[in-house]
Tab-separated table of C-alpha atoms in Angstrom:
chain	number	residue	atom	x	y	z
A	1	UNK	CA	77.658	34.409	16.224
A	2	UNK	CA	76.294	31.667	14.430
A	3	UNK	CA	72.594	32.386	14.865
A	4	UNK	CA	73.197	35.753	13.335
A	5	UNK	CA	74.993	34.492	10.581
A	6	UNK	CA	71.901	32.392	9.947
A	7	UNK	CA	69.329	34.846	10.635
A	8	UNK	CA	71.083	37.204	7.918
A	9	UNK	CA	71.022	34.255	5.312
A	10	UNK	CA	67.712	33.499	6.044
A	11	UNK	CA	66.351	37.137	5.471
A	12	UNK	CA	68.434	37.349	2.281
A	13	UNK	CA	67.441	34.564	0.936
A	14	UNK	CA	63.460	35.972	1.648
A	15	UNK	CA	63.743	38.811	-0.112
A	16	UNK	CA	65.473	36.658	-2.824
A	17	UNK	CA	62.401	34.713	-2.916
A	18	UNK	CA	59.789	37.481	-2.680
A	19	UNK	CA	61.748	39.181	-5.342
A	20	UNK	CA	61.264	36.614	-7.213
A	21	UNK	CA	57.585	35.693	-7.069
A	22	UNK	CA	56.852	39.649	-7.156
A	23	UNK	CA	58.860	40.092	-10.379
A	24	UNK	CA	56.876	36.942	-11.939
A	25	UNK	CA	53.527	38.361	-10.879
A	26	UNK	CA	54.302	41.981	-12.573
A	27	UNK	CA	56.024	40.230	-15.423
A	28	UNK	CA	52.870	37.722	-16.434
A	29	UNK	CA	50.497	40.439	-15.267
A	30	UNK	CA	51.898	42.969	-17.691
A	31	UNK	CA	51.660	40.045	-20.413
A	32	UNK	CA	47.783	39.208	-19.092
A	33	UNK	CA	47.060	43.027	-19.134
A	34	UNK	CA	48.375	43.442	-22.794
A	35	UNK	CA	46.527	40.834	-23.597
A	36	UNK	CA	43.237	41.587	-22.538
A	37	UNK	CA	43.747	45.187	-24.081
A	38	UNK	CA	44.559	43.853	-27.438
A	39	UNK	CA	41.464	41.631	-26.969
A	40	UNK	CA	38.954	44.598	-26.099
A	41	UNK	CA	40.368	46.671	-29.009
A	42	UNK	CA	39.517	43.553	-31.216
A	43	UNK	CA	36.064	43.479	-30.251
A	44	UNK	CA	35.801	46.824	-30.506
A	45	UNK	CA	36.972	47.003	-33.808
A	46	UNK	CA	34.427	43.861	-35.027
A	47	UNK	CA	31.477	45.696	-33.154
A	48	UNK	CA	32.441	49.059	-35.238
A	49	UNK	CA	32.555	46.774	-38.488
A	50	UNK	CA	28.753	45.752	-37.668
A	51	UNK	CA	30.064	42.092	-37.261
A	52	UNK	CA	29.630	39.944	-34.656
A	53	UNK	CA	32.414	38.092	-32.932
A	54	UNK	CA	32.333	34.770	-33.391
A	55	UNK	CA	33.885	33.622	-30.598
């Protein structure tokens, strides 16, 4: 009875966990992707202007 009780805890609190980490990969990748999009329209834009990027 006991080792089931634990065994349930212990898989709750997993998918607690992986929740977790899974949410904060989609959340900063969403933030890295945005990002890098506004970046490439940026240098896109400065290329289109005939000026270099001085980066």
């Amino acid at each position: 009875m006991f080792g089931n009780v634990f065994a349930v805890t212990v898989i709750l609190l997993w998918f607690v966990v992986v929740g977790g980490v899974g949410y904060a990969m989609y959340f900063m990748g969403r933030a890295a992707y945005r990002q890098l999009r506004h970046n490439f329209r940026h240098d896109v834009e400065q290329e289109r202007r005939g000026r270099p990027d001085l980066r």
